[in-house]
């Protein structure tokens, strides 16, 4: 009976250990691919919005020094966006997320090309050139920006939904494992 009691206790301990390892690994997976990923997407969205803001400042300012300063900020924000966007790709784990990411990536080249063209035209104190750049920004770049930004929101929503689903599954799994351990002990 001592061997039987010890064996049952050992089985319960092994089940508990396996459950703990599985839960820990799934939690780490969830945190990296959904929790941290949401932060990376949020940062990318912030840098992307800051780039747009910089563009608007460049084509709207009348002071040459201010224009140059904002151009540097714009370029820094673009580099920060690209770095954050690369981090986002590392956490894509679903087909839906991959589709959103690839769509964003596909639209970015055209966006940055037009952004650079508008900057080149509008980074001046010549009001007529600025007006041309402003019209391009409003009529051509704004729809591209909105499309990319909405796709980033969709990607963020995918991460939130999938993270919530995994969280629910982990809670259910912890209850099941707890019940199995209690059942073995009983």
mmCIF file with all atom_site columns, C-alpha atoms in Angstrom:
data_model
loop_
_atom_site.group_PDB
_atom_site.id
_atom_site.type_symbol
_atom_site.label_atom_id
_atom_site.label_alt_id
_atom_site.label_comp_id
_atom_site.label_asym_id
_atom_site.label_entity_id
_atom_site.label_seq_id
_atom_site.pdbx_PDB_ins_code
_atom_site.Cartn_x
_atom_site.Cartn_y
_atom_site.Cartn_z
_atom_site.occupancy
_atom_site.B_iso_or_equiv
_atom_site.pdbx_formal_charge
_atom_site.auth_seq_id
_atom_site.auth_comp_id
_atom_site.auth_asym_id
_atom_site.auth_atom_id
_atom_site.pdbx_PDB_model_num
ATOM 1   C CA . UNK A 1 1   ? 0.000  0.000  0.000   1.00 0.00 ? 1   UNK A CA 1
ATOM 2   C CA . UNK A 1 2   ? 2.973  2.336  0.619   1.00 0.00 ? 2   UNK A CA 1
ATOM 3   C CA . UNK A 1 3   ? 4.230  1.718  -2.932  1.00 0.00 ? 3   UNK A CA 1
ATOM 4   C CA . UNK A 1 4   ? 0.712  2.254  -4.329  1.00 0.00 ? 4   UNK A CA 1
ATOM 5   C CA . UNK A 1 5   ? 0.277  5.513  -2.376  1.00 0.00 ? 5   UNK A CA 1
ATOM 6   C CA . UNK A 1 6   ? 3.708  6.702  -3.455  1.00 0.00 ? 6   UNK A CA 1
ATOM 7   C CA . UNK A 1 7   ? 3.003  5.785  -7.103  1.00 0.00 ? 7   UNK A CA 1
ATOM 8   C CA . UNK A 1 8   ? -0.312 7.677  -7.092  1.00 0.00 ? 8   UNK A CA 1
ATOM 9   C CA . UNK A 1 9   ? 1.353  10.707 -5.511  1.00 0.00 ? 9   UNK A CA 1
ATOM 10  C CA . UNK A 1 10  ? 4.170  10.513 -8.044  1.00 0.00 ? 10  UNK A CA 1
ATOM 11  C CA . UNK A 1 11  ? 1.663  10.329 -10.921 1.00 0.00 ? 11  UNK A CA 1
ATOM 12  C CA . UNK A 1 12  ? -0.140 13.402 -9.566  1.00 0.00 ? 12  UNK A CA 1
ATOM 13  C CA . UNK A 1 13  ? 3.188  15.232 -9.209  1.00 0.00 ? 13  UNK A CA 1
ATOM 14  C CA . UNK A 1 14  ? 4.242  14.317 -12.754 1.00 0.00 ? 14  UNK A CA 1
ATOM 15  C CA . UNK A 1 15  ? 0.896  15.454 -14.156 1.00 0.00 ? 15  UNK A CA 1
ATOM 16  C CA . UNK A 1 16  ? 1.237  18.697 -12.194 1.00 0.00 ? 16  UNK A CA 1
ATOM 17  C CA . UNK A 1 17  ? 4.787  19.214 -13.463 1.00 0.00 ? 17  UNK A CA 1
ATOM 18  C CA . UNK A 1 18  ? 3.775  18.555 -17.066 1.00 0.00 ? 18  UNK A CA 1
ATOM 19  C CA . UNK A 1 19  ? 0.808  20.913 -16.692 1.00 0.00 ? 19  UNK A CA 1
ATOM 20  C CA . UNK A 1 20  ? 3.050  23.597 -15.207 1.00 0.00 ? 20  UNK A CA 1
ATOM 21  C CA . UNK A 1 21  ? 5.631  23.285 -18.009 1.00 0.00 ? 21  UNK A CA 1
ATOM 22  C CA . UNK A 1 22  ? 2.947  23.287 -20.738 1.00 0.00 ? 22  UNK A CA 1
ATOM 23  C CA . UNK A 1 23  ? 1.173  26.280 -19.192 1.00 0.00 ? 23  UNK A CA 1
ATOM 24  C CA . UNK A 1 24  ? 4.446  28.176 -18.762 1.00 0.00 ? 24  UNK A CA 1
ATOM 25  C CA . UNK A 1 25  ? 5.474  27.577 -22.371 1.00 0.00 ? 25  UNK A CA 1
ATOM 26  C CA . UNK A 1 26  ? 2.047  28.568 -23.715 1.00 0.00 ? 26  UNK A CA 1
ATOM 27  C CA . UNK A 1 27  ? 2.003  31.655 -21.514 1.00 0.00 ? 27  UNK A CA 1
ATOM 28  C CA . UNK A 1 28  ? 5.447  32.675 -22.778 1.00 0.00 ? 28  UNK A CA 1
ATOM 29  C CA . UNK A 1 29  ? 4.251  32.087 -26.352 1.00 0.00 ? 29  UNK A CA 1
ATOM 30  C CA . UNK A 1 30  ? 1.138  34.185 -25.728 1.00 0.00 ? 30  UNK A CA 1
ATOM 31  C CA . UNK A 1 31  ? 3.067  36.990 -24.116 1.00 0.00 ? 31  UNK A CA 1
ATOM 32  C CA . UNK A 1 32  ? 5.618  37.188 -26.926 1.00 0.00 ? 32  UNK A CA 1
ATOM 33  C CA . UNK A 1 33  ? 3.335  36.709 -29.921 1.00 0.00 ? 33  UNK A CA 1
ATOM 34  C CA . UNK A 1 34  ? 0.299  38.578 -28.690 1.00 0.00 ? 34  UNK A CA 1
ATOM 35  C CA . UNK A 1 35  ? 1.094  40.816 -25.699 1.00 0.00 ? 35  UNK A CA 1
ATOM 36  C CA . UNK A 1 36  ? 4.446  42.208 -26.808 1.00 0.00 ? 36  UNK A CA 1
ATOM 37  C CA . UNK A 1 37  ? 3.326  42.112 -30.442 1.00 0.00 ? 37  UNK A CA 1
ATOM 38  C CA . UNK A 1 38  ? 0.425  44.437 -29.635 1.00 0.00 ? 38  UNK A CA 1
ATOM 39  C CA . UNK A 1 39  ? 2.938  46.875 -28.181 1.00 0.00 ? 39  UNK A CA 1
ATOM 40  C CA . UNK A 1 40  ? 5.149  46.600 -31.269 1.00 0.00 ? 40  UNK A CA 1
ATOM 41  C CA . UNK A 1 41  ? 2.187  47.239 -33.558 1.00 0.00 ? 41  UNK A CA 1
ATOM 42  C CA . UNK A 1 42  ? 1.165  50.191 -31.395 1.00 0.00 ? 42  UNK A CA 1
ATOM 43  C CA . UNK A 1 43  ? 4.687  51.636 -31.606 1.00 0.00 ? 43  UNK A CA 1
ATOM 44  C CA . UNK A 1 44  ? 4.744  51.170 -35.376 1.00 0.00 ? 44  UNK A CA 1
ATOM 45  C CA . UNK A 1 45  ? 1.395  52.953 -35.630 1.00 0.00 ? 45  UNK A CA 1
ATOM 46  C CA . UNK A 1 46  ? 2.708  55.800 -33.484 1.00 0.00 ? 46  UNK A CA 1
ATOM 47  C CA . UNK A 1 47  ? 5.864  56.237 -35.582 1.00 0.00 ? 47  UNK A CA 1
ATOM 48  C CA . UNK A 1 48  ? 3.809  56.043 -38.770 1.00 0.00 ? 48  UNK A CA 1
ATOM 49  C CA . UNK A 1 49  ? 1.489  58.788 -37.506 1.00 0.00 ? 49  UNK A CA 1
ATOM 50  C CA . UNK A 1 50  ? 4.522  60.858 -36.460 1.00 0.00 ? 50  UNK A CA 1
ATOM 51  C CA . UNK A 1 51  ? 5.910  60.540 -40.002 1.00 0.00 ? 51  UNK A CA 1
ATOM 52  C CA . UNK A 1 52  ? 2.659  61.894 -41.379 1.00 0.00 ? 52  UNK A CA 1
ATOM 53  C CA . UNK A 1 53  ? 2.749  64.709 -38.865 1.00 0.00 ? 53  UNK A CA 1
ATOM 54  C CA . UNK A 1 54  ? 6.324  65.507 -39.889 1.00 0.00 ? 54  UNK A CA 1
ATOM 55  C CA . UNK A 1 55  ? 5.346  65.607 -43.538 1.00 0.00 ? 55  UNK A CA 1
ATOM 56  C CA . UNK A 1 56  ? 2.509  67.990 -42.763 1.00 0.00 ? 56  UNK A CA 1
ATOM 57  C CA . UNK A 1 57  ? 4.871  70.241 -40.825 1.00 0.00 ? 57  UNK A CA 1
ATOM 58  C CA . UNK A 1 58  ? 7.478  70.257 -43.591 1.00 0.00 ? 58  UNK A CA 1
ATOM 59  C CA . UNK A 1 59  ? 4.996  71.310 -46.259 1.00 0.00 ? 59  UNK A CA 1
ATOM 60  C CA . UNK A 1 60  ? 3.310  73.803 -43.966 1.00 0.00 ? 60  UNK A CA 1
ATOM 61  C CA . UNK A 1 61  ? 6.199  75.621 -42.259 1.00 0.00 ? 61  UNK A CA 1
ATOM 62  C CA . UNK A 1 62  ? 7.606  78.889 -43.584 1.00 0.00 ? 62  UNK A CA 1
ATOM 63  C CA . UNK A 1 63  ? 10.902 78.798 -41.672 1.00 0.00 ? 63  UNK A CA 1
ATOM 64  C CA . UNK A 1 64  ? 13.777 76.995 -43.471 1.00 0.00 ? 64  UNK A CA 1
ATOM 65  C CA . UNK A 1 65  ? 15.466 75.974 -40.198 1.00 0.00 ? 65  UNK A CA 1
ATOM 66  C CA . UNK A 1 66  ? 12.239 74.533 -38.824 1.00 0.00 ? 66  UNK A CA 1
ATOM 67  C CA . UNK A 1 67  ? 11.700 72.631 -42.073 1.00 0.00 ? 67  UNK A CA 1
ATOM 68  C CA . UNK A 1 68  ? 15.175 71.068 -41.821 1.00 0.00 ? 68  UNK A CA 1
ATOM 69  C CA . UNK A 1 69  ? 14.604 70.129 -38.192 1.00 0.00 ? 69  UNK A CA 1
ATOM 70  C CA . UNK A 1 70  ? 11.298 68.440 -38.981 1.00 0.00 ? 70  UNK A CA 1
ATOM 71  C CA . UNK A 1 71  ? 12.852 66.623 -41.951 1.00 0.00 ? 71  UNK A CA 1
ATOM 72  C CA . UNK A 1 72  ? 15.338 65.027 -39.540 1.00 0.00 ? 72  UNK A CA 1
ATOM 73  C CA . UNK A 1 73  ? 12.508 64.094 -37.150 1.00 0.00 ? 73  UNK A CA 1
ATOM 74  C CA . UNK A 1 74  ? 10.546 62.613 -40.049 1.00 0.00 ? 74  UNK A CA 1
ATOM 75  C CA . UNK A 1 75  ? 13.500 60.477 -41.115 1.00 0.00 ? 75  UNK A CA 1
ATOM 76  C CA . UNK A 1 76  ? 14.100 59.336 -37.520 1.00 0.00 ? 76  UNK A CA 1
ATOM 77  C CA . UNK A 1 77  ? 10.431 58.375 -37.170 1.00 0.00 ? 77  UNK A CA 1
ATOM 78  C CA . UNK A 1 78  ? 10.541 56.505 -40.474 1.00 0.00 ? 78  UNK A CA 1
ATOM 79  C CA . UNK A 1 79  ? 13.571 54.498 -39.278 1.00 0.00 ? 79  UNK A CA 1
ATOM 80  C CA . UNK A 1 80  ? 11.836 53.797 -35.956 1.00 0.00 ? 80  UNK A CA 1
ATOM 81  C CA . UNK A 1 81  ? 8.698  52.694 -37.820 1.00 0.00 ? 81  UNK A CA 1
ATOM 82  C CA . UNK A 1 82  ? 10.679 50.333 -40.030 1.00 0.00 ? 82  UNK A CA 1
ATOM 83  C CA . UNK A 1 83  ? 12.439 48.810 -36.995 1.00 0.00 ? 83  UNK A CA 1
ATOM 84  C CA . UNK A 1 84  ? 9.129  48.329 -35.161 1.00 0.00 ? 84  UNK A CA 1
ATOM 85  C CA . UNK A 1 85  ? 7.512  46.891 -38.283 1.00 0.00 ? 85  UNK A CA 1
ATOM 86  C CA . UNK A 1 86  ? 10.283 44.271 -38.574 1.00 0.00 ? 86  UNK A CA 1
ATOM 87  C CA . UNK A 1 87  ? 9.601  43.263 -34.961 1.00 0.00 ? 87  UNK A CA 1
ATOM 88  C CA . UNK A 1 88  ? 5.922  42.866 -35.836 1.00 0.00 ? 88  UNK A CA 1
ATOM 89  C CA . UNK A 1 89  ? 6.779  40.398 -38.596 1.00 0.00 ? 89  UNK A CA 1
ATOM 90  C CA . UNK A 1 90  ? 8.636  38.218 -36.105 1.00 0.00 ? 90  UNK A CA 1
ATOM 91  C CA . UNK A 1 91  ? 5.406  37.645 -34.170 1.00 0.00 ? 91  UNK A CA 1
ATOM 92  C CA . UNK A 1 92  ? 3.064  36.808 -37.058 1.00 0.00 ? 92  UNK A CA 1
ATOM 93  C CA . UNK A 1 93  ? 1.674  33.353 -36.239 1.00 0.00 ? 93  UNK A CA 1
ATOM 94  C CA . UNK A 1 94  ? -1.590 33.143 -38.172 1.00 0.00 ? 94  UNK A CA 1
ATOM 95  C CA . UNK A 1 95  ? -2.669 33.262 -41.803 1.00 0.00 ? 95  UNK A CA 1
ATOM 96  C CA . UNK A 1 96  ? -4.974 36.190 -41.054 1.00 0.00 ? 96  UNK A CA 1
ATOM 97  C CA . UNK A 1 97  ? -2.133 38.111 -39.432 1.00 0.00 ? 97  UNK A CA 1
ATOM 98  C CA . UNK A 1 98  ? 0.208  37.254 -42.316 1.00 0.00 ? 98  UNK A CA 1
ATOM 99  C CA . UNK A 1 99  ? -2.350 38.512 -44.855 1.00 0.00 ? 99  UNK A CA 1
ATOM 100 C CA . UNK A 1 100 ? -2.701 41.844 -43.031 1.00 0.00 ? 100 UNK A CA 1
ATOM 101 C CA . UNK A 1 101 ? 1.061  42.209 -42.609 1.00 0.00 ? 101 UNK A CA 1
ATOM 102 C CA . UNK A 1 102 ? 1.767  41.412 -46.265 1.00 0.00 ? 102 UNK A CA 1
ATOM 103 C CA . UNK A 1 103 ? -0.891 43.880 -47.424 1.00 0.00 ? 103 UNK A CA 1
ATOM 104 C CA . UNK A 1 104 ? 0.651  46.627 -45.294 1.00 0.00 ? 104 UNK A CA 1
ATOM 105 C CA . UNK A 1 105 ? 4.138  45.771 -46.497 1.00 0.00 ? 105 UNK A CA 1
ATOM 106 C CA . UNK A 1 106 ? 2.963  45.841 -50.115 1.00 0.00 ? 106 UNK A CA 1
ATOM 107 C CA . UNK A 1 107 ? 1.446  49.304 -49.739 1.00 0.00 ? 107 UNK A CA 1
ATOM 108 C CA . UNK A 1 108 ? 4.390  50.821 -47.877 1.00 0.00 ? 108 UNK A CA 1
ATOM 109 C CA . UNK A 1 109 ? 6.781  51.082 -50.838 1.00 0.00 ? 109 UNK A CA 1
ATOM 110 C CA . UNK A 1 110 ? 4.340  53.229 -52.818 1.00 0.00 ? 110 UNK A CA 1
ATOM 111 C CA . UNK A 1 111 ? 3.523  55.238 -49.693 1.00 0.00 ? 111 UNK A CA 1
ATOM 112 C CA . UNK A 1 112 ? 7.175  56.034 -48.886 1.00 0.00 ? 112 UNK A CA 1
ATOM 113 C CA . UNK A 1 113 ? 7.901  56.876 -52.535 1.00 0.00 ? 113 UNK A CA 1
ATOM 114 C CA . UNK A 1 114 ? 5.043  59.384 -52.650 1.00 0.00 ? 114 UNK A CA 1
ATOM 115 C CA . UNK A 1 115 ? 5.996  60.659 -49.189 1.00 0.00 ? 115 UNK A CA 1
ATOM 116 C CA . UNK A 1 116 ? 9.549  61.349 -50.444 1.00 0.00 ? 116 UNK A CA 1
ATOM 117 C CA . UNK A 1 117 ? 8.229  63.025 -53.592 1.00 0.00 ? 117 UNK A CA 1
ATOM 118 C CA . UNK A 1 118 ? 5.957  65.304 -51.579 1.00 0.00 ? 118 UNK A CA 1
ATOM 119 C CA . UNK A 1 119 ? 8.823  66.106 -49.197 1.00 0.00 ? 119 UNK A CA 1
ATOM 120 C CA . UNK A 1 120 ? 11.055 67.019 -52.115 1.00 0.00 ? 120 UNK A CA 1
ATOM 121 C CA . UNK A 1 121 ? 8.449  69.352 -53.571 1.00 0.00 ? 121 UNK A CA 1
ATOM 122 C CA . UNK A 1 122 ? 7.211  70.870 -50.318 1.00 0.00 ? 122 UNK A CA 1
ATOM 123 C CA . UNK A 1 123 ? 10.400 71.191 -48.208 1.00 0.00 ? 123 UNK A CA 1
ATOM 124 C CA . UNK A 1 124 ? 10.750 74.817 -49.177 1.00 0.00 ? 124 UNK A CA 1
ATOM 125 C CA . UNK A 1 125 ? 9.582  78.252 -48.208 1.00 0.00 ? 125 UNK A CA 1
ATOM 126 C CA . UNK A 1 126 ? 8.126  78.735 -51.709 1.00 0.00 ? 126 UNK A CA 1
ATOM 127 C CA . UNK A 1 127 ? 4.391  78.843 -50.953 1.00 0.00 ? 127 UNK A CA 1
ATOM 128 C CA . UNK A 1 128 ? 3.389  77.717 -54.457 1.00 0.00 ? 128 UNK A CA 1
ATOM 129 C CA . UNK A 1 129 ? 5.511  74.572 -54.190 1.00 0.00 ? 129 UNK A CA 1
ATOM 130 C CA . UNK A 1 130 ? 4.100  73.956 -50.719 1.00 0.00 ? 130 UNK A CA 1
ATOM 131 C CA . UNK A 1 131 ? 0.571  74.256 -52.098 1.00 0.00 ? 131 UNK A CA 1
ATOM 132 C CA . UNK A 1 132 ? 1.349  71.624 -54.745 1.00 0.00 ? 132 UNK A CA 1
ATOM 133 C CA . UNK A 1 133 ? 2.788  69.346 -52.049 1.00 0.00 ? 133 UNK A CA 1
ATOM 134 C CA . UNK A 1 134 ? -0.223 69.943 -49.795 1.00 0.00 ? 134 UNK A CA 1
ATOM 135 C CA . UNK A 1 135 ? -2.628 69.031 -52.586 1.00 0.00 ? 135 UNK A CA 1
ATOM 136 C CA . UNK A 1 136 ? -0.674 65.831 -53.265 1.00 0.00 ? 136 UNK A CA 1
ATOM 137 C CA . UNK A 1 137 ? -0.653 65.010 -49.551 1.00 0.00 ? 137 UNK A CA 1
ATOM 138 C CA . UNK A 1 138 ? -4.394 65.513 -49.243 1.00 0.00 ? 138 UNK A CA 1
ATOM 139 C CA . UNK A 1 139 ? -5.510 63.905 -52.501 1.00 0.00 ? 139 UNK A CA 1
ATOM 140 C CA . UNK A 1 140 ? -2.970 61.119 -53.020 1.00 0.00 ? 140 UNK A CA 1
ATOM 141 C CA . UNK A 1 141 ? -1.090 60.341 -49.818 1.00 0.00 ? 141 UNK A CA 1
ATOM 142 C CA . UNK A 1 142 ? -3.966 60.609 -47.316 1.00 0.00 ? 142 UNK A CA 1
ATOM 143 C CA . UNK A 1 143 ? -5.944 57.705 -48.831 1.00 0.00 ? 143 UNK A CA 1
ATOM 144 C CA . UNK A 1 144 ? -2.791 55.558 -48.828 1.00 0.00 ? 144 UNK A CA 1
ATOM 145 C CA . UNK A 1 145 ? -2.079 56.520 -45.223 1.00 0.00 ? 145 UNK A CA 1
ATOM 146 C CA . UNK A 1 146 ? -5.632 55.692 -44.163 1.00 0.00 ? 146 UNK A CA 1
ATOM 147 C CA . UNK A 1 147 ? -5.512 52.316 -45.893 1.00 0.00 ? 147 UNK A CA 1
ATOM 148 C CA . UNK A 1 148 ? -2.210 51.349 -44.249 1.00 0.00 ? 148 UNK A CA 1
ATOM 149 C CA . UNK A 1 149 ? -3.293 52.640 -40.849 1.00 0.00 ? 149 UNK A CA 1
ATOM 150 C CA . UNK A 1 150 ? -6.569 50.695 -41.023 1.00 0.00 ? 150 UNK A CA 1
ATOM 151 C CA . UNK A 1 151 ? -4.642 47.540 -41.949 1.00 0.00 ? 151 UNK A CA 1
ATOM 152 C CA . UNK A 1 152 ? -2.411 48.083 -38.913 1.00 0.00 ? 152 UNK A CA 1
ATOM 153 C CA . UNK A 1 153 ? -5.529 48.417 -36.778 1.00 0.00 ? 153 UNK A CA 1
ATOM 154 C CA . UNK A 1 154 ? -6.818 45.169 -38.294 1.00 0.00 ? 154 UNK A CA 1
ATOM 155 C CA . UNK A 1 155 ? -3.520 43.460 -37.495 1.00 0.00 ? 155 UNK A CA 1
ATOM 156 C CA . UNK A 1 156 ? -3.744 44.763 -33.944 1.00 0.00 ? 156 UNK A CA 1
ATOM 157 C CA . UNK A 1 157 ? -7.315 43.443 -33.693 1.00 0.00 ? 157 UNK A CA 1
ATOM 158 C CA . UNK A 1 158 ? -6.149 40.026 -34.948 1.00 0.00 ? 158 UNK A CA 1
ATOM 159 C CA . UNK A 1 159 ? -3.501 39.954 -32.208 1.00 0.00 ? 159 UNK A CA 1
ATOM 160 C CA . UNK A 1 160 ? -6.019 40.986 -29.553 1.00 0.00 ? 160 UNK A CA 1
ATOM 161 C CA . UNK A 1 161 ? -8.575 38.362 -30.608 1.00 0.00 ? 161 UNK A CA 1
ATOM 162 C CA . UNK A 1 162 ? -6.015 35.567 -30.910 1.00 0.00 ? 162 UNK A CA 1
ATOM 163 C CA . UNK A 1 163 ? -4.388 36.527 -27.621 1.00 0.00 ? 163 UNK A CA 1
ATOM 164 C CA . UNK A 1 164 ? -7.768 36.492 -25.878 1.00 0.00 ? 164 UNK A CA 1
ATOM 165 C CA . UNK A 1 165 ? -8.595 33.100 -27.371 1.00 0.00 ? 165 UNK A CA 1
ATOM 166 C CA . UNK A 1 166 ? -5.279 31.679 -26.179 1.00 0.00 ? 166 UNK A CA 1
ATOM 167 C CA . UNK A 1 167 ? -5.805 33.203 -22.743 1.00 0.00 ? 167 UNK A CA 1
ATOM 168 C CA . UNK A 1 168 ? -9.238 31.549 -22.505 1.00 0.00 ? 168 UNK A CA 1
ATOM 169 C CA . UNK A 1 169 ? -7.752 28.237 -23.598 1.00 0.00 ? 169 UNK A CA 1
ATOM 170 C CA . UNK A 1 170 ? -5.032 28.506 -20.930 1.00 0.00 ? 170 UNK A CA 1
ATOM 171 C CA . UNK A 1 171 ? -7.617 29.170 -18.224 1.00 0.00 ? 171 UNK A CA 1
ATOM 172 C CA . UNK A 1 172 ? -9.661 26.157 -19.338 1.00 0.00 ? 172 UNK A CA 1
ATOM 173 C CA . UNK A 1 173 ? -6.524 24.002 -19.519 1.00 0.00 ? 173 UNK A CA 1
ATOM 174 C CA . UNK A 1 174 ? -5.493 25.036 -16.014 1.00 0.00 ? 174 UNK A CA 1
ATOM 175 C CA . UNK A 1 175 ? -8.929 24.031 -14.660 1.00 0.00 ? 175 UNK A CA 1
ATOM 176 C CA . UNK A 1 176 ? -8.806 20.702 -16.483 1.00 0.00 ? 176 UNK A CA 1
ATOM 177 C CA . UNK A 1 177 ? -5.299 19.963 -15.230 1.00 0.00 ? 177 UNK A CA 1
ATOM 178 C CA . UNK A 1 178 ? -6.302 20.939 -11.724 1.00 0.00 ? 178 UNK A CA 1
ATOM 179 C CA . UNK A 1 179 ? -9.291 18.599 -11.894 1.00 0.00 ? 179 UNK A CA 1
ATOM 180 C CA . UNK A 1 180 ? -7.106 15.761 -13.231 1.00 0.00 ? 180 UNK A CA 1
ATOM 181 C CA . UNK A 1 181 ? -4.594 16.234 -10.387 1.00 0.00 ? 181 UNK A CA 1
ATOM 182 C CA . UNK A 1 182 ? -7.378 16.322 -7.788  1.00 0.00 ? 182 UNK A CA 1
ATOM 183 C CA . UNK A 1 183 ? -8.931 13.218 -9.419  1.00 0.00 ? 183 UNK A CA 1
ATOM 184 C CA . UNK A 1 184 ? -5.648 11.323 -9.229  1.00 0.00 ? 184 UNK A CA 1
ATOM 185 C CA . UNK A 1 185 ? -5.155 12.326 -5.608  1.00 0.00 ? 185 UNK A CA 1
ATOM 186 C CA . UNK A 1 186 ? -8.709 11.250 -4.716  1.00 0.00 ? 186 UNK A CA 1
#
